[in-house]
Amino acid sequence: MAFLGQLLVTALDIYVWIIIASVITSWLIAFEVIKVSNPQAANIVRLLGKLTDPVYKPIRKYIPPIGGLDLTPIVVIFGVYVLQYLIMRIFIYPF
């Protein structure tokens, strides 16, 4: 059971890093460091969007951007950490 819990925690850690990569990529696009007209950059942006948008869309219904700042990644990362804590309490340290 502990192996399954550790596997889930590791998968969630990887997803947090994907969210961070998505945020950094969006900043680089906003400051025109990365051009979306570049095919490789467009592929990376599309891939990150496919990985994060299914989680972001339901949350964006309830949390609109504040002053042009999207708080959805912060909320998702917080939720992932809460989920990791619960997984660790249930699967790894059940006492």
XYZ file of N, CA and C in Angstrom:
285
model
N 0.808 -1.191 0.000
C 0.000 0.000 0.000
C 0.857 1.262 0.000
N 1.973 1.210 0.709
C 2.863 2.365 0.779
C 3.447 2.684 -0.595
N 3.704 1.636 -1.394
C 4.246 1.864 -2.737
C 3.256 2.638 -3.595
N 1.991 2.258 -3.526
C 0.957 2.954 -4.289
C 0.843 4.413 -3.852
N 0.898 4.642 -2.549
C 0.846 6.001 -2.039
C 2.030 6.822 -2.508
N 3.216 6.239 -2.454
C 4.414 6.955 -2.900
C 4.362 7.232 -4.393
N 3.815 6.310 -5.168
C 3.669 6.508 -6.610
C 2.719 7.671 -6.902
N 1.611 7.752 -6.186
C 0.668 8.851 -6.369
C 1.280 10.191 -5.968
N 2.019 10.206 -4.872
C 2.671 11.445 -4.427
C 3.700 11.900 -5.452
N 4.451 10.975 -6.013
C 5.440 11.313 -7.030
C 4.769 11.841 -8.295
N 3.665 11.227 -8.705
C 2.935 11.711 -9.882
C 2.414 13.130 -9.651
N 1.937 13.409 -8.451
C 1.465 14.754 -8.138
C 2.615 15.757 -8.099
N 3.786 15.322 -7.631
C 4.973 16.192 -7.671
C 5.334 16.561 -9.105
N 5.286 15.595 -9.984
C 5.576 15.848 -11.397
C 4.559 16.824 -11.975
N 3.288 16.681 -11.581
C 2.257 17.590 -12.084
C 2.481 19.019 -11.588
N 2.961 19.186 -10.369
C 3.281 20.526 -9.864
C 4.373 21.150 -10.724
N 5.383 20.369 -11.099
C 6.450 20.898 -11.949
C 5.933 21.246 -13.342
N 4.948 20.493 -13.835
C 4.334 20.822 -15.122
C 3.598 22.154 -15.019
N 2.903 22.388 -13.908
C 2.212 23.661 -13.693
C 3.218 24.809 -13.640
N 4.315 24.613 -12.935
C 5.344 25.650 -12.842
C 5.935 25.941 -14.223
N 6.181 24.907 -15.016
C 6.694 25.098 -16.378
C 5.685 25.860 -17.229
N 4.413 25.584 -17.042
C 3.372 26.284 -17.786
C 3.330 27.765 -17.423
N 3.451 28.069 -16.144
C 3.441 29.465 -15.695
C 4.667 30.205 -16.237
N 5.827 29.604 -16.133
C 7.049 30.250 -16.628
C 6.972 30.460 -18.138
N 6.442 29.482 -18.847
C 6.289 29.620 -20.294
C 5.346 30.760 -20.639
N 4.260 30.894 -19.906
C 3.328 31.988 -20.183
C 3.974 33.340 -19.904
N 4.812 33.429 -18.886
C 5.539 34.676 -18.615
C 6.517 34.988 -19.744
N 7.232 33.974 -20.201
C 8.199 34.187 -21.281
C 7.505 34.618 -22.566
N 6.308 34.109 -22.811
C 5.541 34.537 -23.975
C 5.061 35.970 -23.789
N 4.609 36.307 -22.575
C 4.116 37.663 -22.314
C 5.221 38.704 -22.481
N 6.449 38.366 -22.089
C 7.567 39.293 -22.225
C 8.310 39.138 -23.546
N 7.728 38.360 -24.452
C 8.239 38.148 -25.810
C 9.648 37.583 -25.848
N 9.972 36.769 -24.872
C 11.240 36.036 -24.906
C 11.079 34.819 -25.803
N 9.894 34.214 -25.749
C 9.551 33.081 -26.612
C 8.496 33.551 -27.597
N 8.711 33.261 -28.856
C 7.739 33.594 -29.892
C 6.904 32.347 -30.185
N 5.594 32.503 -30.147
C 4.704 31.366 -30.397
C 4.709 30.993 -31.879
N 5.218 31.863 -32.713
C 5.320 31.540 -34.138
C 6.371 30.459 -34.397
N 7.273 30.253 -33.455
C 8.266 29.189 -33.544
C 7.548 27.849 -33.356
N 7.696 26.897 -34.287
C 6.957 25.630 -34.193
C 7.264 24.822 -32.923
N 8.528 24.803 -32.499
C 8.871 24.055 -31.286
C 8.227 24.693 -30.055
N 8.263 26.012 -30.000
C 7.642 26.706 -28.871
C 6.132 26.494 -28.875
N 5.540 26.530 -30.048
C 4.096 26.304 -30.152
C 3.733 24.902 -29.686
N 4.568 23.921 -30.015
C 4.307 22.548 -29.566
C 4.396 22.430 -28.048
N 5.369 23.088 -27.449
C 5.514 23.046 -25.993
C 4.324 23.710 -25.317
N 3.915 24.867 -25.837
C 2.762 25.580 -25.272
C 1.505 24.727 -25.399
N 1.323 24.089 -26.541
C 0.153 23.236 -26.762
C 0.166 22.033 -25.814
N 1.329 21.415 -25.631
C 1.442 20.268 -24.733
C 1.137 20.669 -23.288
N 1.725 21.770 -22.844
C 1.466 22.226 -21.481
C -0.002 22.595 -21.297
N -0.604 23.163 -22.319
C -2.029 23.487 -22.255
C -2.897 22.240 -22.148
N -2.546 21.203 -22.895
C -3.314 19.956 -22.825
C -3.181 19.279 -21.466
N -2.055 19.472 -20.809
C -1.848 18.850 -19.508
C -2.492 19.641 -18.368
N -2.602 20.951 -18.512
C -3.106 21.763 -17.401
C -4.543 22.245 -17.579
N -4.998 22.449 -18.802
C -6.334 23.005 -19.018
C -7.479 22.164 -18.448
N -7.434 20.829 -18.489
C -8.549 20.075 -17.894
C -8.725 20.332 -16.399
N -7.651 20.675 -15.715
C -7.757 20.971 -14.286
C -8.106 22.445 -14.076
N -7.580 23.312 -14.934
C -7.792 24.751 -14.780
C -9.227 25.179 -15.100
N -9.836 24.604 -16.138
C -11.132 25.087 -16.614
C -12.218 25.090 -15.546
N -12.421 24.022 -14.777
C -13.475 24.088 -13.751
C -13.190 25.120 -12.670
N -11.930 25.322 -12.359
C -11.576 26.280 -11.305
C -11.731 27.708 -11.804
N -11.454 27.941 -13.078
C -11.579 29.292 -13.643
C -13.026 29.779 -13.667
N -13.990 28.858 -13.576
C -15.390 29.273 -13.500
C -15.657 30.048 -12.213
N -14.951 29.686 -11.152
C -15.212 30.274 -9.839
C -14.181 31.326 -9.428
N -12.989 31.279 -10.011
C -11.943 32.235 -9.656
C -11.525 32.983 -10.923
N -12.090 34.167 -11.126
C -11.703 34.931 -12.321
C -10.331 35.571 -12.125
N -9.699 35.989 -13.215
C -8.423 36.707 -13.073
C -8.622 38.013 -12.302
N -7.703 38.296 -11.412
C -7.776 39.507 -10.601
C -6.696 40.462 -11.103
N -7.118 41.569 -11.674
C -6.166 42.541 -12.204
C -5.298 41.975 -13.307
N -5.834 41.059 -14.095
C -5.064 40.440 -15.168
C -4.170 39.299 -14.705
N -4.211 38.978 -13.409
C -3.384 37.916 -12.851
C -4.237 36.668 -12.634
N -3.847 35.582 -13.264
C -4.572 34.323 -13.134
C -4.083 33.583 -11.892
N -4.963 33.396 -10.934
C -4.603 32.728 -9.684
C -4.855 31.220 -9.721
N -5.341 30.710 -10.838
C -5.669 29.295 -10.947
C -4.484 28.379 -10.652
N -3.277 28.635 -11.172
C -2.164 27.733 -10.845
C -1.859 27.677 -9.348
N -1.996 28.797 -8.651
C -1.743 28.808 -7.210
C -2.764 27.934 -6.490
N -4.024 28.056 -6.892
C -5.087 27.262 -6.271
C -4.870 25.774 -6.548
N -4.489 25.450 -7.783
C -4.274 24.037 -8.135
C -3.079 23.469 -7.369
N -1.997 24.222 -7.271
C -0.827 23.732 -6.531
C -1.179 23.526 -5.062
N -1.928 24.452 -4.479
C -2.371 24.281 -3.093
C -3.222 23.024 -2.954
N -4.142 22.811 -3.901
C -4.974 21.605 -3.874
C -4.162 20.332 -4.021
N -3.141 20.366 -4.864
C -2.279 19.194 -5.041
C -1.539 18.882 -3.745
N -1.053 19.920 -3.058
C -0.351 19.678 -1.797
C -1.284 19.124 -0.725
N -2.511 19.590 -0.699
C -3.493 19.030 0.246
C -3.767 17.570 -0.100
N -3.917 17.273 -1.374
C -4.143 15.896 -1.811
C -2.950 15.003 -1.473
N -1.734 15.517 -1.651
C -0.549 14.747 -1.277
C -0.537 14.449 0.223
N -0.893 15.435 1.023
C -0.932 15.225 2.473
C -1.937 14.126 2.819
N -3.104 14.183 2.204
C -4.120 13.164 2.483
C -3.663 11.777 2.043
N -3.026 11.699 0.895
C -2.514 10.409 0.410
C -1.462 9.868 1.362
N -0.583 10.733 1.822
C 0.456 10.272 2.751
C -0.156 9.806 4.070
N -1.168 10.501 4.548
C -1.811 10.092 5.806
C -2.564 8.773 5.644
N -3.144 8.532 4.481
C -3.942 7.321 4.282
C -3.066 6.130 3.920
N -2.143 6.302 2.956
C -1.397 5.165 2.428
C -0.059 4.920 3.107
N 0.661 5.977 3.437
C 2.031 5.785 3.902
C 2.133 5.784 5.411
N 1.505 6.744 6.083
C 1.545 6.839 7.543
C 0.128 6.767 8.101
N -0.488 5.591 8.101
C -1.905 5.502 8.467
C -2.218 5.533 9.957
N -1.314 5.905 10.815
C -1.639 5.901 12.242
C -1.930 7.245 12.688
